[in-house]
Coordinates of C-alpha atoms in Angstrom, one line a residue:
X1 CA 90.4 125.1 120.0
X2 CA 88.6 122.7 117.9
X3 CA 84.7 122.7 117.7
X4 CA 83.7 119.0 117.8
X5 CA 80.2 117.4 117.9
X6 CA 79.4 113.8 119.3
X7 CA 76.7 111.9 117.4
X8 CA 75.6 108.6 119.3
X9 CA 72.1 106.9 120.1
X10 CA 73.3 106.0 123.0
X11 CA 72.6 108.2 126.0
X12 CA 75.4 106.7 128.0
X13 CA 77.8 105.9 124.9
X14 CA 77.2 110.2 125.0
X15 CA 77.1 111.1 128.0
X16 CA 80.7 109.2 128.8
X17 CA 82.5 110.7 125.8
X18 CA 81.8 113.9 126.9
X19 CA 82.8 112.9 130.1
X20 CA 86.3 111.5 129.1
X21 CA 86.8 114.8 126.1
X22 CA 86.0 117.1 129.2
X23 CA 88.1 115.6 131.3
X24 CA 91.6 114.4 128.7
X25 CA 91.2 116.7 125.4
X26 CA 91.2 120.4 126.5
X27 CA 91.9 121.8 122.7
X28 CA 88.2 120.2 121.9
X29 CA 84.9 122.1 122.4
X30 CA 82.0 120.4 122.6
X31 CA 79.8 122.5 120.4
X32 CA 76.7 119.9 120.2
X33 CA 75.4 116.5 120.9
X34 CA 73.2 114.6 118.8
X35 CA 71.2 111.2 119.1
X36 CA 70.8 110.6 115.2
X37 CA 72.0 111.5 112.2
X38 CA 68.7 114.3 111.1
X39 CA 70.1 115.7 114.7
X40 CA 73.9 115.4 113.1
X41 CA 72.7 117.2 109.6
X42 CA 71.1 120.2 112.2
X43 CA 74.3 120.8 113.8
X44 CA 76.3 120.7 110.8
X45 CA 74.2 123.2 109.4
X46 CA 74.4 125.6 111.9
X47 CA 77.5 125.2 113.5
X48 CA 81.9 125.6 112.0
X49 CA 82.9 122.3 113.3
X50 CA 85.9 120.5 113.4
X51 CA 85.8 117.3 114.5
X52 CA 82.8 114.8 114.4
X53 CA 82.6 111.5 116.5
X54 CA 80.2 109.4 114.4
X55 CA 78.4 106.3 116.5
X56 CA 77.9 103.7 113.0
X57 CA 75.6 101.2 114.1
X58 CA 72.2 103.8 115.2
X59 CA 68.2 102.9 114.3
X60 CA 67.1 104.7 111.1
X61 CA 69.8 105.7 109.2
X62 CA 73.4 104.6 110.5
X63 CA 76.6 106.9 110.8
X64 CA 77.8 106.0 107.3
X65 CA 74.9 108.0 105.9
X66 CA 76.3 111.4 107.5
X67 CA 79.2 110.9 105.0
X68 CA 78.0 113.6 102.0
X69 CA 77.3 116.2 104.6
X70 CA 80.5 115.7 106.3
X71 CA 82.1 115.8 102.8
X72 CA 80.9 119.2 102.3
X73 CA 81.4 120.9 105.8
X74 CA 85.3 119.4 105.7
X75 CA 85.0 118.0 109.5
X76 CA 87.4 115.4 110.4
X77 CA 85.9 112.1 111.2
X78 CA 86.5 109.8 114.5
X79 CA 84.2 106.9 114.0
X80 CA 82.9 105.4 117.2
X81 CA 81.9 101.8 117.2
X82 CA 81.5 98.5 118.8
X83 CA 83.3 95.8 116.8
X84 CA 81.7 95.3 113.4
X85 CA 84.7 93.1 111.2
X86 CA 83.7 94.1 108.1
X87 CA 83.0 98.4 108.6
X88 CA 86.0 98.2 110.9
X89 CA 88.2 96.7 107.9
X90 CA 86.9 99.3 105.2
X91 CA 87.2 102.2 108.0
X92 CA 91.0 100.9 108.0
X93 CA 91.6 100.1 104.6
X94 CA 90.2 104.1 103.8
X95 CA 93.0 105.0 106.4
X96 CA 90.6 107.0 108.1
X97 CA 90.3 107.7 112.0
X98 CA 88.0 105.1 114.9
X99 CA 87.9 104.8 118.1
X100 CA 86.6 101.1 119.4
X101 CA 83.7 101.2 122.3
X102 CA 84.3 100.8 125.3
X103 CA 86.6 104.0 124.6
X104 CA 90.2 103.9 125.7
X105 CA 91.6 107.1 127.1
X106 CA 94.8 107.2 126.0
X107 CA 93.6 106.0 122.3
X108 CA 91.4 108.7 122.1
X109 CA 94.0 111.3 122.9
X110 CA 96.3 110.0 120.1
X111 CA 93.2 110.3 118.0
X112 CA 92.3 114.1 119.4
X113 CA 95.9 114.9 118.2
X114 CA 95.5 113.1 114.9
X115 CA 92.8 115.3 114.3
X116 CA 94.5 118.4 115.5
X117 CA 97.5 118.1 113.7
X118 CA 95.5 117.2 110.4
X119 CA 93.8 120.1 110.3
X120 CA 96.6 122.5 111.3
X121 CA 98.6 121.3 108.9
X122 CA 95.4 122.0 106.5
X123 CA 95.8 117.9 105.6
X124 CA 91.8 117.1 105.3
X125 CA 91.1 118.3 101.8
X126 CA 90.8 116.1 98.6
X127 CA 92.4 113.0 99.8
X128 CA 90.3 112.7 102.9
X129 CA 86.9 113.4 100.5
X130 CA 88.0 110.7 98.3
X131 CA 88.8 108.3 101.4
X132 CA 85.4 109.4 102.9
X133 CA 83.9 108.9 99.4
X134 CA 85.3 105.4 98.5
X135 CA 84.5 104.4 102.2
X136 CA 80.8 104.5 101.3
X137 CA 81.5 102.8 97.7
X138 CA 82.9 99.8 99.8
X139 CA 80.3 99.5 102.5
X140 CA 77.6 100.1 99.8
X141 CA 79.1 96.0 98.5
X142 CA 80.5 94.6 101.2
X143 CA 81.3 91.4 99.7
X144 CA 85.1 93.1 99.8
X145 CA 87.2 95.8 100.1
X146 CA 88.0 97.7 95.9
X147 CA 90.6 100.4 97.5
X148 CA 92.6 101.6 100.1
X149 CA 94.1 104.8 101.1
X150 CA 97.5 105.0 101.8
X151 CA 99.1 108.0 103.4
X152 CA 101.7 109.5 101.5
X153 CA 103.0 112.4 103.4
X154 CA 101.1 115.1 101.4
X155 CA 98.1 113.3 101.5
X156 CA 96.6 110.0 100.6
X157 CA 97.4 107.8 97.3
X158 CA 94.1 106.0 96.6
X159 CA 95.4 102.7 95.1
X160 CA 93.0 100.0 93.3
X161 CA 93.6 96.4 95.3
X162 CA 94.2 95.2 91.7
X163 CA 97.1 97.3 91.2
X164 CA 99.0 95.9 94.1
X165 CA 101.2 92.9 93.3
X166 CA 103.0 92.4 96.3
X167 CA 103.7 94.2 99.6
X168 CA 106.9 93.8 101.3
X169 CA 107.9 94.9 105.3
X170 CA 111.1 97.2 105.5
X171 CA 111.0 97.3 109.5
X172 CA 108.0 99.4 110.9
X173 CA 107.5 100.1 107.4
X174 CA 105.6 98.3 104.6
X175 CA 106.3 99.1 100.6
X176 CA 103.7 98.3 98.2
X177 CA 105.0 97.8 95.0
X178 CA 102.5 98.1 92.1
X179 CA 101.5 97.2 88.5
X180 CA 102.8 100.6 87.1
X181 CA 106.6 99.6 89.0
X182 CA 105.5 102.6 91.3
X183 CA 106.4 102.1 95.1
X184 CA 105.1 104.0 98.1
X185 CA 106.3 103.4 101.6
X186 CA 103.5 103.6 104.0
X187 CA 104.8 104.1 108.1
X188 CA 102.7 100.9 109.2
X189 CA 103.3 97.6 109.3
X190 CA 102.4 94.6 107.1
X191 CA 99.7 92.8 109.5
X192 CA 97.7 96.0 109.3
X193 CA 97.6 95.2 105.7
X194 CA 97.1 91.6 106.0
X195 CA 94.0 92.3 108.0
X196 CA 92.7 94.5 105.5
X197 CA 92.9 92.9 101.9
X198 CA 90.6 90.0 100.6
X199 CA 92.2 87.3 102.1
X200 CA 91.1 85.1 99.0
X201 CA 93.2 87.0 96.9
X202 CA 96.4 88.1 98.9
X203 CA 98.6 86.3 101.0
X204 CA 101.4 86.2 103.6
X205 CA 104.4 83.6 102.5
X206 CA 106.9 85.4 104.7
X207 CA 106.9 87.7 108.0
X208 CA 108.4 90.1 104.9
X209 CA 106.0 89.3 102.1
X210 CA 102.4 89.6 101.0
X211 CA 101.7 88.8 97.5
X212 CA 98.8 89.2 95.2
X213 CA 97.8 85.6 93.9
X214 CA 96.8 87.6 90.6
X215 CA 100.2 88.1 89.7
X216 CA 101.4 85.1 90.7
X217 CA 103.2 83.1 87.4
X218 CA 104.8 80.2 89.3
X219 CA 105.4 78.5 92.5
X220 CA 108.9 76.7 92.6
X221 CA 110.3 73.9 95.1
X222 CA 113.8 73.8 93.5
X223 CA 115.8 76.4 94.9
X224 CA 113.8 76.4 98.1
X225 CA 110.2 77.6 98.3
X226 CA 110.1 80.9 96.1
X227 CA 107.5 82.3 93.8
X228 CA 107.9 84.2 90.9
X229 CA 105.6 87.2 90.1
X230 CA 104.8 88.3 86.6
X231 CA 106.7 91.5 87.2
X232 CA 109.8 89.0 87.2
X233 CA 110.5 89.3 90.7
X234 CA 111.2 86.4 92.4
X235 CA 110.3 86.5 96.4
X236 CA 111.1 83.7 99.1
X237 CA 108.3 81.4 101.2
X238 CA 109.2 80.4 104.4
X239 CA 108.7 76.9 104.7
X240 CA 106.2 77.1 107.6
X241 CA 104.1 79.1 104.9
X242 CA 104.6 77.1 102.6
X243 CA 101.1 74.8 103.1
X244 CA 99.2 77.7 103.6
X245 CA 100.2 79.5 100.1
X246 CA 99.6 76.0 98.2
X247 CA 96.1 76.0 100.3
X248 CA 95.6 79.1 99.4
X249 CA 96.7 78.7 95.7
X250 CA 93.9 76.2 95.2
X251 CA 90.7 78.0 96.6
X252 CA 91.5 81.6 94.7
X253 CA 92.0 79.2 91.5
X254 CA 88.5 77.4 92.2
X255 CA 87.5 81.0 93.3
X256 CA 88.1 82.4 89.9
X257 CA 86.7 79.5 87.7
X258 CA 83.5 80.2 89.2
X259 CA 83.1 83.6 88.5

């Protein structure tokens, strides 16, 4: 049985998750309920809890702020939100847990098990502090997203967006490859990534390829459309892509003179 808390300004946005937890997840416990985040800090204090579904957007101080409490009590986070692009992006990019309002039932079962599993398997250490820690580094700037977690089986790799030079699908699967010639596989697949990185800086020139234009050395019509990294690795654009990389090319190279 996992204690869980549910921290919301909403009275109905509550009331309903409570409803549907009740009702679908019978290994949670609903040990509070809180309308703001002073409430949230209460509850932490006095209570062992496992899980926390954290509302974001609430007067006062928003969801995000809970974060150094959560740190040190170890709970597992669910975010709860209505669509906010940019939050949403660094909650993904952090590879951390949401759940989008109005709440799906089935979604938040595979999240309920996420949790569970997480936390039986003793998973939400170090890795998950550091995920929680450089979510609030990238919402604190939100001009774009620094870092992103990427889970790695023991864990999560934290990896600077300026280490990646390009990411390439293998099925359901996407490989990053890195400055450091490091590679980690990472069990999702590349337009989760797409949606996440600035996409000034990186871009798509195959359904199999994302590259990082910093790392880009030259773009060749000769043998077909193909770039050619600085790593030496040469990787094909589809020709449908082709426009869009050479549009793309442009901006990030007007983009940079003006920093």
């Amino acid at each position: 049985m996992l204690n869980a808390i549910i921290v919301d300004d909403e009275e109905f946005a509550r009331s309903s998750l409570y409803f549907l937890l009740q009702e679908n997840c019978e290994q949670i416990h609903i040990s509070g309920i809180a309308k703001s985040v002073a409430e949230a800090r209460s509850l932490l204090s006095q209570n062992t809890i496992d899980v926390i579904f954290l509302d974001i957007a609430m007067p006062g101080e928003n969801g995000f702020e809970l974060i150094p409490n959560v740190q040190h009590s170890k709970a597992h986070v669910i975010f709860t939100t209505a669509y906010d692009q940019y939050a949403l992006k660094a909650i993904k990019a952090n590879a951390l847990d949401y759940l989008l309002k109005p709440i799906d039932i089935d979604e938040l079962k595979a999240a309920v098990d996420k949790a569970s599993k997480h936390i039986s398997m003793n998973k939400t250490g170090q890795s998950r502090t550091e995920s929680l820690q450089n979510l609030a580094v990238n919402l604190s700037d939100r001009n774009e997203i620094r870092k992103i977690s990427l889970p790695n089986g023991q864990g999560y790799s934290l990896i600077g967006i300026e280490d990646i030079v390009h990411i390439e699908a293998d099925s359901n699967y996407s490989v990053f490859h890195l400055a450091n010639e490091e590679k980690i596989t990472v069990s999702k697949v590349l337009k989760e990534y797409e949606e996440i990185l600035p996409e000034h800086q990186f871009v798509r020139i195959h359904k199999s390829s994302i590259i990082n234009l910093d790392y880009l050395k030259e773009y060749s019509y000769r043998n077909g459309y193909e770039v050619l990294l600085k790593n030496g690795e040469k990787i094909a654009v589809s020709r449908r892509r082709a426009s869009d990389l050479a549009e793309k090319v442009r901006s990030y190279t007007s983009f940079e003179s003006e920093k």
